[in-house]
mmCIF file of C-alpha atoms in Angstrom:
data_model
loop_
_atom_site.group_PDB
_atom_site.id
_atom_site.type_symbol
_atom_site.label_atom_id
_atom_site.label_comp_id
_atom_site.label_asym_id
_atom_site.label_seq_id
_atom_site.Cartn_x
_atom_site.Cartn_y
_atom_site.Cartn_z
ATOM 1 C CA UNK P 1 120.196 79.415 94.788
ATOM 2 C CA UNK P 2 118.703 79.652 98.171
ATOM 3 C CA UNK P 3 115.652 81.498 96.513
ATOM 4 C CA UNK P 4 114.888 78.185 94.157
ATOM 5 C CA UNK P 5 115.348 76.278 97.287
ATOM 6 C CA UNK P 6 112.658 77.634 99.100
ATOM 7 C CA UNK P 7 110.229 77.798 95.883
ATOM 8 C CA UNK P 8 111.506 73.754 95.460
ATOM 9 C CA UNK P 9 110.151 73.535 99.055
ATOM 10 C CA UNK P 10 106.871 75.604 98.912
ATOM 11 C CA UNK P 11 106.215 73.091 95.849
ATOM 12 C CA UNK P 12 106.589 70.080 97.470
ATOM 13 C CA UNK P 13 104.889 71.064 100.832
ATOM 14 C CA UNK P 14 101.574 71.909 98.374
ATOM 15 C CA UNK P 15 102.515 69.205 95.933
ATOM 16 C CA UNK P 16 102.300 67.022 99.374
ATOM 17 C CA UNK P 17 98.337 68.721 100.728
ATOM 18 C CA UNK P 18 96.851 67.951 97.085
ATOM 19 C CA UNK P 19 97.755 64.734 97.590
ATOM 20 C CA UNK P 20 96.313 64.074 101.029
ATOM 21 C CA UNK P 21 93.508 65.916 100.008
ATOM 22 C CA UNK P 22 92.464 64.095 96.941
ATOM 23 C CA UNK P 23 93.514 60.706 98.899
ATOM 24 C CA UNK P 24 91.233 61.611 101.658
ATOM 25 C CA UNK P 25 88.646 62.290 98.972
ATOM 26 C CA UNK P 26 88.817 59.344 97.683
ATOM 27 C CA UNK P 27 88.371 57.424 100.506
ATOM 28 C CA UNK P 28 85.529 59.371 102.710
ATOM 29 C CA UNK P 29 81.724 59.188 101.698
ATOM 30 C CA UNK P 30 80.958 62.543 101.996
ATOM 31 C CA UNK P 31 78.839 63.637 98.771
ATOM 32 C CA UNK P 32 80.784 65.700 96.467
ATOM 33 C CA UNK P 33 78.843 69.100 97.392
ATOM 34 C CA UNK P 34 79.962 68.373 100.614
ATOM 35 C CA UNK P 35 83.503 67.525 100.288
ATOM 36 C CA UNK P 36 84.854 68.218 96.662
ATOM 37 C CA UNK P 37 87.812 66.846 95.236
ATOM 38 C CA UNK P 38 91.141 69.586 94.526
ATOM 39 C CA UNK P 39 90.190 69.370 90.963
ATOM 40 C CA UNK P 40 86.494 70.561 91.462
ATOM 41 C CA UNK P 41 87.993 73.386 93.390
ATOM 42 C CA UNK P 42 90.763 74.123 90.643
ATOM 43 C CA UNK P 43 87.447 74.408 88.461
ATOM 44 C CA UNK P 44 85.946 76.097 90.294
ATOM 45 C CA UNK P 45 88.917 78.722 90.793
ATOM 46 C CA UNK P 46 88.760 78.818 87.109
ATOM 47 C CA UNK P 47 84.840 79.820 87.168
ATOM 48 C CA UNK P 48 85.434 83.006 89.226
ATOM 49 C CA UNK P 49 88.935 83.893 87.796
ATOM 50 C CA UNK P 50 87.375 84.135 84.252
ATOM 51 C CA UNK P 51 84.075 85.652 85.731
ATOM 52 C CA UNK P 52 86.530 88.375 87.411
ATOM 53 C CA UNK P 53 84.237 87.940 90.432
ATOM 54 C CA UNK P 54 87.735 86.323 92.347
ATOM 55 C CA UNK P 55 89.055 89.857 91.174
ATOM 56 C CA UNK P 56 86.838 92.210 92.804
ATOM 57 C CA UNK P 57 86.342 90.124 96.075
ATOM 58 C CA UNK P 58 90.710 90.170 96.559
ATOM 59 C CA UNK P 59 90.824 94.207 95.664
ATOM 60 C CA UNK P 60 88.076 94.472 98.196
ATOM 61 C CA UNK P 61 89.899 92.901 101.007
ATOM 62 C CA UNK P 62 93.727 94.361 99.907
ATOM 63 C CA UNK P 63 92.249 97.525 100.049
ATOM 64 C CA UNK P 64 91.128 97.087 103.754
ATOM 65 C CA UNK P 65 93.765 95.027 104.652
ATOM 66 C CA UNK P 66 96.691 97.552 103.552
ATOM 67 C CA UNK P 67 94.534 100.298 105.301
ATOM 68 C CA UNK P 68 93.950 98.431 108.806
ATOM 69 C CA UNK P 69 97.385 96.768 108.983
ATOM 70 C CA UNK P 70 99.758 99.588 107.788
ATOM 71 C CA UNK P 71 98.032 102.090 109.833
ATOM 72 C CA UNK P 72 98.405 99.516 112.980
ATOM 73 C CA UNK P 73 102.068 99.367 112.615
ATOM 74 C CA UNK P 74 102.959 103.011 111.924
ATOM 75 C CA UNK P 75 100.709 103.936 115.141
ATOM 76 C CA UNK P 76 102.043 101.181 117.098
ATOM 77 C CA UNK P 77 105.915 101.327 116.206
ATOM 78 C CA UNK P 78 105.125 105.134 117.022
ATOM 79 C CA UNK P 79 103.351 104.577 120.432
ATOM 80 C CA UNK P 80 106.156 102.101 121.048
ATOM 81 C CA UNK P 81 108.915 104.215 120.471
ATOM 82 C CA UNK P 82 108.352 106.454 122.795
ATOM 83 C CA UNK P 83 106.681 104.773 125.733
ATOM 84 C CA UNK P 84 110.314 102.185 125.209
ATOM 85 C CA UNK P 85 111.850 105.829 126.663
ATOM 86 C CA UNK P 86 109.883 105.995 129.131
ATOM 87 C CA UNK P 87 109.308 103.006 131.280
ATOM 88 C CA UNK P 88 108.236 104.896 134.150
ATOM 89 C CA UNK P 89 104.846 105.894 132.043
ATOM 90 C CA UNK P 90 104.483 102.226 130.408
ATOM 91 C CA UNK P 91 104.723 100.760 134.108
ATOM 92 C CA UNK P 92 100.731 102.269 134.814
ATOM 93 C CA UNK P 93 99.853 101.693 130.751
ATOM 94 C CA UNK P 94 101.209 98.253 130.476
ATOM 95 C CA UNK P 95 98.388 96.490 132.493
ATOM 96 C CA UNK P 96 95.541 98.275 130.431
ATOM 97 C CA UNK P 97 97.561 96.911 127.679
ATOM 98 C CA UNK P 98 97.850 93.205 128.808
ATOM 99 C CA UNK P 99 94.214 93.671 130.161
ATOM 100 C CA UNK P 100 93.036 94.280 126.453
ATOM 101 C CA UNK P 101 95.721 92.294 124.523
ATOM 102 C CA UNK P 102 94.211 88.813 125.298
ATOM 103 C CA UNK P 103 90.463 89.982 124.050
ATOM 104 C CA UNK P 104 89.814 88.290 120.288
ATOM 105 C CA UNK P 105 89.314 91.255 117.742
ATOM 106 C CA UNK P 106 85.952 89.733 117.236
ATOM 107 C CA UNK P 107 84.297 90.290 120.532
ATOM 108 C CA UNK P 108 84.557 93.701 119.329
ATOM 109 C CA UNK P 109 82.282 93.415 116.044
ATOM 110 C CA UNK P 110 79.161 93.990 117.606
ATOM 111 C CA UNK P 111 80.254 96.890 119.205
ATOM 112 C CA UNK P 112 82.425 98.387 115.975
ATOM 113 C CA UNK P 113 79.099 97.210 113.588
ATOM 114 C CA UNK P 114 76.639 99.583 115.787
ATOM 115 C CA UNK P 115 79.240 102.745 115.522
ATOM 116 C CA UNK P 116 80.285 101.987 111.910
ATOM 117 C CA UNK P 117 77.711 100.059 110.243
ATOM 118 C CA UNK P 118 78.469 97.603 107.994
ATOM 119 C CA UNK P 119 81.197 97.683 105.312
ATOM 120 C CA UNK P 120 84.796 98.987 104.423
ATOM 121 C CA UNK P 121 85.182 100.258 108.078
ATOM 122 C CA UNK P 122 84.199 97.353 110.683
ATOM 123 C CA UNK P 123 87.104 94.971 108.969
ATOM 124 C CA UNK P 124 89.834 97.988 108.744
ATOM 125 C CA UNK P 125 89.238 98.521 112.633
ATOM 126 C CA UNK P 126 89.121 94.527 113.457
ATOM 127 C CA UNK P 127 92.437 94.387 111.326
ATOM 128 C CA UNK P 128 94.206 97.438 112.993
ATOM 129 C CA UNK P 129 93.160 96.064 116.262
ATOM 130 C CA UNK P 130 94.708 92.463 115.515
ATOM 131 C CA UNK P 131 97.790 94.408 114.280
ATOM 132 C CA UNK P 132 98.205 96.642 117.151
ATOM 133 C CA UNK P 133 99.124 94.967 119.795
ATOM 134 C CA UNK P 134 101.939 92.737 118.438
ATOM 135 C CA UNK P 135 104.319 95.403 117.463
ATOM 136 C CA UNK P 136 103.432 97.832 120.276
ATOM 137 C CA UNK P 137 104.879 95.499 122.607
ATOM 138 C CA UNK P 138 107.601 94.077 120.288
ATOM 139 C CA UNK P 139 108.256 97.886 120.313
ATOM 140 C CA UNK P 140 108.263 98.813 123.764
ATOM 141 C CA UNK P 141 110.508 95.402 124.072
ATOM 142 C CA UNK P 142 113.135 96.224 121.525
ATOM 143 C CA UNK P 143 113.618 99.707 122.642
ATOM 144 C CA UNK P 144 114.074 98.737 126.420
ATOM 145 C CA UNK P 145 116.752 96.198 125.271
ATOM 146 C CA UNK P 146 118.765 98.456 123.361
ATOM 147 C CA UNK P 147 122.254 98.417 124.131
ATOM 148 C CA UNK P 148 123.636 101.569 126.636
ATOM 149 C CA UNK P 149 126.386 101.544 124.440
ATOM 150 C CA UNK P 150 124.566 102.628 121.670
ATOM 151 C CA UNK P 151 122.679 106.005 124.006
ATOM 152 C CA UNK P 152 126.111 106.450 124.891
ATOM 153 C CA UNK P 153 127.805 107.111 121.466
ATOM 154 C CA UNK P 154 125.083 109.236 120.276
ATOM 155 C CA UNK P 155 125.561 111.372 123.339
ATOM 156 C CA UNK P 156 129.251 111.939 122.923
ATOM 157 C CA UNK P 157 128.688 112.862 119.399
ATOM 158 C CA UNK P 158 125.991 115.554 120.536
ATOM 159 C CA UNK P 159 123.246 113.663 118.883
ATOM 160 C CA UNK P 160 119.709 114.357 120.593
ATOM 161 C CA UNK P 161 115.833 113.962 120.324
ATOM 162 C CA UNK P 162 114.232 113.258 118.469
ATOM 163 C CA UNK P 163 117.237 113.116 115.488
ATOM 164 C CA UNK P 164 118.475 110.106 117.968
ATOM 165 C CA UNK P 165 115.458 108.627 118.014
ATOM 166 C CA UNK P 166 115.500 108.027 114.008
ATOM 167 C CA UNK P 167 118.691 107.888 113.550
ATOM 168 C CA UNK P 168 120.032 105.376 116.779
ATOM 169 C CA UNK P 169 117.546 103.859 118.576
ATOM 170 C CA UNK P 170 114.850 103.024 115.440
ATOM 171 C CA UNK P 171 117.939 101.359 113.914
ATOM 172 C CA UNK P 172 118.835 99.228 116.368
ATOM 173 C CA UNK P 173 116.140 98.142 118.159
ATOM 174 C CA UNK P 174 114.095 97.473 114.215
ATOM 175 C CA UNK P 175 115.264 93.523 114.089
ATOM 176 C CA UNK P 176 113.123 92.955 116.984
ATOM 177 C CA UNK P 177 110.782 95.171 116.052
ATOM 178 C CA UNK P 178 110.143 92.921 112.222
ATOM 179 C CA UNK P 179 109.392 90.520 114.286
ATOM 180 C CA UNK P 180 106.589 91.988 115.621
ATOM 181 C CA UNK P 181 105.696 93.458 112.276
ATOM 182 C CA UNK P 182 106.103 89.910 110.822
ATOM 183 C CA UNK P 183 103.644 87.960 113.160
ATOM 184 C CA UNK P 184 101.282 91.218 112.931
ATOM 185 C CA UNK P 185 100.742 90.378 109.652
ATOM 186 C CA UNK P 186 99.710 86.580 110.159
ATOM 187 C CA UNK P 187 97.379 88.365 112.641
ATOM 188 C CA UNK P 188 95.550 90.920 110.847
ATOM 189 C CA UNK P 189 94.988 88.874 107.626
ATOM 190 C CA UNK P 190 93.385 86.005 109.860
ATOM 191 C CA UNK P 191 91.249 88.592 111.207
ATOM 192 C CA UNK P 192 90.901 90.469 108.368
ATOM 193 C CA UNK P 193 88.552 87.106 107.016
ATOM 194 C CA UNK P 194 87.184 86.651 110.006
ATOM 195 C CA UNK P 195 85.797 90.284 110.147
ATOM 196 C CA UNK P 196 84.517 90.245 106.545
ATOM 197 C CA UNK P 197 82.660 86.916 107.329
ATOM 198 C CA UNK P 198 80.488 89.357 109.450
ATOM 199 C CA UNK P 199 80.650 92.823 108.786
ATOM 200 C CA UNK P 200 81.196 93.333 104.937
ATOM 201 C CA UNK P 201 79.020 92.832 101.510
ATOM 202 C CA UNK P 202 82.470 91.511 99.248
ATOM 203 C CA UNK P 203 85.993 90.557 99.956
ATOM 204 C CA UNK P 204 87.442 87.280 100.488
ATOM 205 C CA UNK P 205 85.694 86.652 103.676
ATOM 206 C CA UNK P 206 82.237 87.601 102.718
ATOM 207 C CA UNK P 207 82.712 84.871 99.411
ATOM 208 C CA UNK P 208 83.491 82.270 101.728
ATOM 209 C CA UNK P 209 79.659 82.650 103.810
ATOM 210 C CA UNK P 210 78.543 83.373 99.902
ATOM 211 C CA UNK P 211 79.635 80.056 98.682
ATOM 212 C CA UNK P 212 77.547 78.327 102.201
ATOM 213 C CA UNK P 213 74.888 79.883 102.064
ATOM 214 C CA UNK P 214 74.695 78.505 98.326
ATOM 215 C CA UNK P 215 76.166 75.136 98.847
ATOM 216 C CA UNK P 216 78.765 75.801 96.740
ATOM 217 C CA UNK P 217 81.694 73.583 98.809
ATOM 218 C CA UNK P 218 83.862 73.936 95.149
ATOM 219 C CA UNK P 219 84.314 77.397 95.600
ATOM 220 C CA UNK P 220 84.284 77.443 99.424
ATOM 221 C CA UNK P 221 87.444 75.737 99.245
ATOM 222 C CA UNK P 222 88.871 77.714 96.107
ATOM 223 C CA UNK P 223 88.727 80.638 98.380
ATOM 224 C CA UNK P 224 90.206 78.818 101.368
ATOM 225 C CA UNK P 225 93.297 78.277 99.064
ATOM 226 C CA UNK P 226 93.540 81.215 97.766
ATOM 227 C CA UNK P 227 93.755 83.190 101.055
ATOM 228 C CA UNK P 228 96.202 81.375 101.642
ATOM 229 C CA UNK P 229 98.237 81.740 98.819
ATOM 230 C CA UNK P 230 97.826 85.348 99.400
ATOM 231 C CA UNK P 231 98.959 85.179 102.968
ATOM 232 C CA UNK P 232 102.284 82.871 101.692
ATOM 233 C CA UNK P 233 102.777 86.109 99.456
ATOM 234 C CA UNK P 234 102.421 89.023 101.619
ATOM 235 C CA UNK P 235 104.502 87.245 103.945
ATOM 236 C CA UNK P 236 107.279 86.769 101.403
ATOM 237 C CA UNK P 237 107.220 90.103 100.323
ATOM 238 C CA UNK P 238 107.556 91.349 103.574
ATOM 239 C CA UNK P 239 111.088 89.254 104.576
ATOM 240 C CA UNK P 240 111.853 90.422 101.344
ATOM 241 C CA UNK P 241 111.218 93.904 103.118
ATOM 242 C CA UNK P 242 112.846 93.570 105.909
ATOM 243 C CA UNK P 243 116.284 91.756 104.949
ATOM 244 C CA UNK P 244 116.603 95.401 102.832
ATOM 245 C CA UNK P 245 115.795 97.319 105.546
ATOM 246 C CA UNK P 246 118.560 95.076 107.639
ATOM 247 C CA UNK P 247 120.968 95.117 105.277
ATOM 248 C CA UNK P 248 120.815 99.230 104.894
ATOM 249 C CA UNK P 249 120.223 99.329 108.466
ATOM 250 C CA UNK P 250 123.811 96.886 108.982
ATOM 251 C CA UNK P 251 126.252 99.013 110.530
ATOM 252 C CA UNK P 252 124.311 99.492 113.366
ATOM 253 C CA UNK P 253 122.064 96.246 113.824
#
């Protein structure tokens, strides 16, 4: 029930954006290359969906996407584990860590396009970047704020490193941890455009600077909507994720 509720909702909130859009359509003066009404852009969704040039352009940035982000979570979740058991160590890391945080991704194109070139590898490294720092410090947070009680059990019971790393503190530190995950993920796909816009030949960034430099507004906006649509996906698939994980995980969260 609570499933049909949400797709009611994510409906009406689109249901709700066509609207404004085609009402603010109607009543601007901006030529229609310019500004194109939501039915020019369904069309013009339909002219690369039945091309298959839509197709290639989302495999191309899936494939870096799932490459930049996952590998930013496993290293940071990793990295965060242990430096959360040693706070000692993470007192003289931390302010590199805050010191680098704050820098956008994209200041470091220029640098990444020189070592790398251009292609599949300058948009992995912007996305693991974007990715990284969220759920190292998420990490390092949730494992800090574990419970004693919890170190405490799995010493009287003779548990020890690393099987009480996977097996206590992973566990029950991992709901704060998702959340790092979870706005990781907002993070590196925003990026992940932003860095094909620049450094790539195909994926849903480069289409959008395609369609400008061709004046095609139609299918500038056709992308727009479907990253987002993408982005409303991954990020239901990954709650989906995580309430398993939780719900396996219960006992001890």
């Amino acid at each position: 029930m609570k499933k049909l509720l949400d797709l009611k909702n994510i409906m009406i909130s689109i249901l709700l954006v066509l609207i404004i859009w085609q009402i603010a359509f109607s009543v601007s003066n901006f030529d229609n290359a310019l500004f194109p009404s939501p039915l020019q852009a369904f069309q013009a969704l339909l002219e690369m969906i039945s091309s298959g040039v839509l197709f290639v352009h989302i495999g191309s940035s899936m494939f870096r996407f799932v490459i930049g982000y996952v590998s930013a979570v496993i290293a940071a979740v990793l990295l965060g584990l242990i430096l959360g058991r040693l706070p000692k160590l993470f007192q003289y890391i931390n302010p590199a860590v805050q010191l680098l945080r704050p820098i956008s991704p994209m200041a470091w194109m220029p640098f990444i396009v020189l070592l790398f070139g251009i292609g599949d590898i300058p948009a992995i490294v912007i996305i693991f970047i974007a990715g990284f720092f969220p759920v190292l410090l998420s990490t390092v947070s949730a494992v800090n704020g574990i419970d004693p009680i919890y170190l405490k059990v799995a010493k009287n019971f003779g548990i020890r490193q690393p099987q009480a790393m996977w097996k206590i503190i992973f566990p029950a530190s991992f709901p704060q941890i998702a959340n790092g995950i979870h706005l990781a993920l907002g993070t590196a796909w925003v990026f992940l455009v932003a860095g094909e816009m620049v450094g790539a030949q195909s994926g849903l960034g480069y289409l959008i600077i395609d369609a400008r430099n061709n004046i095609r507004a139609d299918i500038l906006l056709a992308d727009i909507i479907v990253i987002g649509v993408i982005g409303l996906i991954l990020d239901m698939f990954l709650k989906i994720a995580e309430k398993q994980i939780l719900n396996a995980w219960g006992d001890i969260t």
